[in-house]
Coordinates of N, CA, C and O in Angstrom, one line a residue:
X832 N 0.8 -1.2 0.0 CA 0.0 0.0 0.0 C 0.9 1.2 0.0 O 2.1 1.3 0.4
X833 N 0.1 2.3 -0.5 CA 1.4 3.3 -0.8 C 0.2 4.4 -0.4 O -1.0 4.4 -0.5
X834 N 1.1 5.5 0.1 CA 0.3 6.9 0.6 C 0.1 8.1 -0.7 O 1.0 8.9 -1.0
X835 N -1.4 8.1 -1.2 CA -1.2 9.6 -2.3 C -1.7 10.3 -1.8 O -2.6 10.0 -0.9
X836 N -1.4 11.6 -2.1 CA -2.0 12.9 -1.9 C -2.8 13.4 -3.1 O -2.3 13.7 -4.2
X837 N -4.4 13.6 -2.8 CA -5.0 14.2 -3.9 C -5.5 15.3 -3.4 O -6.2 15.5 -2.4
X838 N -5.0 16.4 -4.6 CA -5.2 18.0 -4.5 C -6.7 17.9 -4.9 O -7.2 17.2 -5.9
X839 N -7.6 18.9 -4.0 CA -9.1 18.9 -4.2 C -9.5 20.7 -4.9 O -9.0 21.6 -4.3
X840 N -10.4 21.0 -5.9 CA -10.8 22.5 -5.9 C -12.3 22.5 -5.6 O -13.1 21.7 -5.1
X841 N -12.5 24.1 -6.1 CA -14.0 24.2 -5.7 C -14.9 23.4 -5.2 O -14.2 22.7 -4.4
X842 N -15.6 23.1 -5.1 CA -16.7 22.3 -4.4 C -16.4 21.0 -3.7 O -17.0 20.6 -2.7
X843 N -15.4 20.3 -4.2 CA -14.6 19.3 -3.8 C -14.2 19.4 -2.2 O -14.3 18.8 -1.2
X844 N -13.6 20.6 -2.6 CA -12.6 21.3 -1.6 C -13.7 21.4 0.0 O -13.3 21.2 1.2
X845 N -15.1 21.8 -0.6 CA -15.9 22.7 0.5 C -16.1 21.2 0.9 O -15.7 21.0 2.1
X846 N -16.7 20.1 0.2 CA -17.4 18.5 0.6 C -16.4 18.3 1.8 O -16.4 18.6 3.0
X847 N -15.2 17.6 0.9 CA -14.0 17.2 1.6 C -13.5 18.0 3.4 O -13.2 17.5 4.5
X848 N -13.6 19.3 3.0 CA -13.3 20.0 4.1 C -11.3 20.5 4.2 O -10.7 21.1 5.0
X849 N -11.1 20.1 3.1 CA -9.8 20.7 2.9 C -9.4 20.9 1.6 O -10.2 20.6 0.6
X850 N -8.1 21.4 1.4 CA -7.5 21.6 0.3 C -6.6 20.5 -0.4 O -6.1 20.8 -1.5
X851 N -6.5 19.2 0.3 CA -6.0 18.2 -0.3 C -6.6 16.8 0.8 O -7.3 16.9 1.8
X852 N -6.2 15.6 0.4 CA -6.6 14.5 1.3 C -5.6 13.5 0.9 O -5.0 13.7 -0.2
X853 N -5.1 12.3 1.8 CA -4.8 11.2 1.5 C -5.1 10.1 1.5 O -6.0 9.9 2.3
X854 N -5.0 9.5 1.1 CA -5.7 8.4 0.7 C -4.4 7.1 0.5 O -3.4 7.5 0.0
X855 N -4.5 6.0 0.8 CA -4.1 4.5 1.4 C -4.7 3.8 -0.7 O -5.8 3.8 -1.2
X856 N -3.6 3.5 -1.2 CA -4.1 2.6 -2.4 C -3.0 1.2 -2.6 O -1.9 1.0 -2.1
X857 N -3.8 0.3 -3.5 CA -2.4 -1.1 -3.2 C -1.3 -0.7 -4.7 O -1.1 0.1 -5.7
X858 N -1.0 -1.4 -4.2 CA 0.1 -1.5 -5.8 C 0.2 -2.2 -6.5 O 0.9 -3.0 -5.9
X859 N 0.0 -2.7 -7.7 CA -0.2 -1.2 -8.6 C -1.8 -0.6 -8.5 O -2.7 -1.5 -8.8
X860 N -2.2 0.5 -8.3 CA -3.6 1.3 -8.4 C -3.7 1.5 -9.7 O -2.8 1.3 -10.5
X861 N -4.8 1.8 -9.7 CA -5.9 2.3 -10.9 C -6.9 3.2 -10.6 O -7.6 3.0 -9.6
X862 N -6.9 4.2 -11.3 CA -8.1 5.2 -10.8 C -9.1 5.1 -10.0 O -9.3 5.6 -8.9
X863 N -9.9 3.9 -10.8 CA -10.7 3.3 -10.3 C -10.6 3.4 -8.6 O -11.3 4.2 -8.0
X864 N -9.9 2.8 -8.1 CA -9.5 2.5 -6.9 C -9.4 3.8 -6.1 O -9.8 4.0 -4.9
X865 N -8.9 4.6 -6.9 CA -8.5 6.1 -6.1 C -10.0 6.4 -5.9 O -10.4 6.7 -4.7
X866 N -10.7 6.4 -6.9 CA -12.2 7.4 -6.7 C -12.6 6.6 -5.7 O -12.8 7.3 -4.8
X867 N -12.9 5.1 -5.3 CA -13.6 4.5 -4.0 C -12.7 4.4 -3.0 O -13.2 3.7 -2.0
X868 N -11.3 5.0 -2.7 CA -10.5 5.3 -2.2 C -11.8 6.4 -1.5 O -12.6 6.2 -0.7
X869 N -11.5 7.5 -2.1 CA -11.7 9.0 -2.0 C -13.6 8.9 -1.6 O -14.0 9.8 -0.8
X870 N -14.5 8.2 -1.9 CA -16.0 7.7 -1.8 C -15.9 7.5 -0.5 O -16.7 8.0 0.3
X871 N -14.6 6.4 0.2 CA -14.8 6.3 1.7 C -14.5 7.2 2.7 O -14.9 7.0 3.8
X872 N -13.8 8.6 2.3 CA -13.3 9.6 3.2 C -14.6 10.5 3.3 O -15.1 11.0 2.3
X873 N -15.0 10.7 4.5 CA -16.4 11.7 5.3 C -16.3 12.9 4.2 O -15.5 13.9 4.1
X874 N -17.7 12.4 3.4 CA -18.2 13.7 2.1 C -17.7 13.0 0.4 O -17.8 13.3 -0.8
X875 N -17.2 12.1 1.1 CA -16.7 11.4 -0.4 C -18.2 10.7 -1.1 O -18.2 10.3 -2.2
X876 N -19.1 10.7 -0.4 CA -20.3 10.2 -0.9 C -21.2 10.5 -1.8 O -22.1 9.8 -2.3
X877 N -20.7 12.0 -1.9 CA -21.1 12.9 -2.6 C -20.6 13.6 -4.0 O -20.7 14.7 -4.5
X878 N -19.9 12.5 -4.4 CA -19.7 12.4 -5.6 C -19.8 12.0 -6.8 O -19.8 10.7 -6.8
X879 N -19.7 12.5 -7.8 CA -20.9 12.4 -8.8 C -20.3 10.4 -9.6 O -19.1 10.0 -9.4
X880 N -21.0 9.9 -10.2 CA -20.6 8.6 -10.7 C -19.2 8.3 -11.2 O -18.6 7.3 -11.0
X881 N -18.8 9.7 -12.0 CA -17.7 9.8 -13.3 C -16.8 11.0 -12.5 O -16.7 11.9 -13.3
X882 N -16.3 11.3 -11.6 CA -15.8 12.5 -11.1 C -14.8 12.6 -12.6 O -14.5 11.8 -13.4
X883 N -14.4 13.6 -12.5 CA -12.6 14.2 -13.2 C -11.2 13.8 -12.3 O -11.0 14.2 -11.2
X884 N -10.6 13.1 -12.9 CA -9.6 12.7 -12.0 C -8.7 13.2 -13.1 O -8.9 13.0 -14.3
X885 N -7.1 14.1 -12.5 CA -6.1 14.4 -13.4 C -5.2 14.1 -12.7 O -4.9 14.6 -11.7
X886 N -4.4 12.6 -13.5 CA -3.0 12.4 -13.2 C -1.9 12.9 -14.0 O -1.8 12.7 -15.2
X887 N -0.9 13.9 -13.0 CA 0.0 14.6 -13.6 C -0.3 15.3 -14.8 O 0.3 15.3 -15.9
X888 N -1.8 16.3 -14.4 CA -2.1 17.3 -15.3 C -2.6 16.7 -16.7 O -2.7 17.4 -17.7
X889 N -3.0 15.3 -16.7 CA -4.0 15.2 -17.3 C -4.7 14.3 -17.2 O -4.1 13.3 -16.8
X890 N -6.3 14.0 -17.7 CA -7.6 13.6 -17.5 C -7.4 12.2 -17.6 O -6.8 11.6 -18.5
X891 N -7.8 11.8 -16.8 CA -7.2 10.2 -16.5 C -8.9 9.4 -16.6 O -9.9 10.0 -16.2
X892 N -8.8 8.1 -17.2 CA -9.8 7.2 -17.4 C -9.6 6.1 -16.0 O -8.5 6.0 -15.3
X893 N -10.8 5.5 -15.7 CA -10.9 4.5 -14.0 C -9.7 3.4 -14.5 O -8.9 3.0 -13.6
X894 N -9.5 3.1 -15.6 CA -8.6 2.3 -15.9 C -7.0 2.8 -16.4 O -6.3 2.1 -17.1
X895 N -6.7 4.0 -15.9 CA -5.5 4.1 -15.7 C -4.9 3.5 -14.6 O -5.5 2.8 -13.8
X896 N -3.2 3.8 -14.6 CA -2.7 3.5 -13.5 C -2.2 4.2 -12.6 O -2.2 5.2 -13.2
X897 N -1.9 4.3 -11.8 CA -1.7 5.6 -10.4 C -0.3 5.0 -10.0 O -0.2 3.8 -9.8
X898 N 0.7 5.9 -10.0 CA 2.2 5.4 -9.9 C 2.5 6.2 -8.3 O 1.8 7.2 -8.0
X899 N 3.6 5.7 -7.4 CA 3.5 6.6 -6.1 C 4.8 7.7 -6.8 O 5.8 7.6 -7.5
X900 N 4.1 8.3 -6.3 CA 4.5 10.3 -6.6 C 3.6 10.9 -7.5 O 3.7 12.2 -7.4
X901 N 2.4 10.3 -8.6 CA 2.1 10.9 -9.1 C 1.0 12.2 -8.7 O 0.5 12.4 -7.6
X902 N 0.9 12.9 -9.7 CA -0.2 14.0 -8.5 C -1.4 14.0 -9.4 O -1.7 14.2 -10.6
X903 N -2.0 13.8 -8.5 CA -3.4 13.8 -8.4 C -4.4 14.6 -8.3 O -4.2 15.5 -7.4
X904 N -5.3 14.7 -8.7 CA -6.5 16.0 -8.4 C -7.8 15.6 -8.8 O -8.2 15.0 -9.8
X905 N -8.4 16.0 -7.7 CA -10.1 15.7 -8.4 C -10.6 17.4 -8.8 O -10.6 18.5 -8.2
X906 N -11.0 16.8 -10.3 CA -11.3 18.4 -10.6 C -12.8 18.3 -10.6 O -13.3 17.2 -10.7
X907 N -14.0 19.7 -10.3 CA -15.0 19.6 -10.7 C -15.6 19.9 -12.3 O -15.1 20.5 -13.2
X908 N -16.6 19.4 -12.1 CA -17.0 19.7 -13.8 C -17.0 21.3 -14.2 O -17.6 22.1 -13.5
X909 N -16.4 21.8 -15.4 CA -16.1 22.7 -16.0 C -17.4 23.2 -16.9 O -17.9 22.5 -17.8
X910 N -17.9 24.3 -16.7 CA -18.9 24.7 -17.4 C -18.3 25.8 -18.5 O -17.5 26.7 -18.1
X911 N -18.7 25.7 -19.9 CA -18.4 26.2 -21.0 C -19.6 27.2 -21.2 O -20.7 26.8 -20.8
X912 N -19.6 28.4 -21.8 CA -20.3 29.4 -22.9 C -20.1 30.4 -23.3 O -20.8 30.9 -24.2

């Protein structure tokens, strides 16, 4: 098991109750993992089916892989017009 840090923004941030969290994953992870990682931490419940997950600045699918050091972020959805 390896220790990540995932950076949280706007509304994430307000759920969660901070500006980042850690979270306990095995090795090797997969997104997947990280989001029901992050589902069990108080307010993780409240998130939506498909969240945005960005490893190392970019948009990662549940079937990526999560390497330890990489950085992580749950972004919220992005409104365009």
């Amino acid at each position: 098991m390896n220790r990540h840090t995932v950076r949280l923004f706007a509304r994430y941030a307000e759920l969660f109750g901070a500006e980042q969290v850690e979270v306990m994953l095995p090795t090797p992870a997969r997104v997947a993992d990280l989001i029901g990682a992050l589902r069990a931490l108080p307010g993780g419940a409240s998130l939506p089916a498909r969240p945005f997950i960005a490893v190392n600045m970019a948009q990662a699918t549940p079937d990526d892989v999560v390497h330890p050091g990489d950085e992580l972020a749950l972004l919220p959805p992005l409104a365009g017009g």
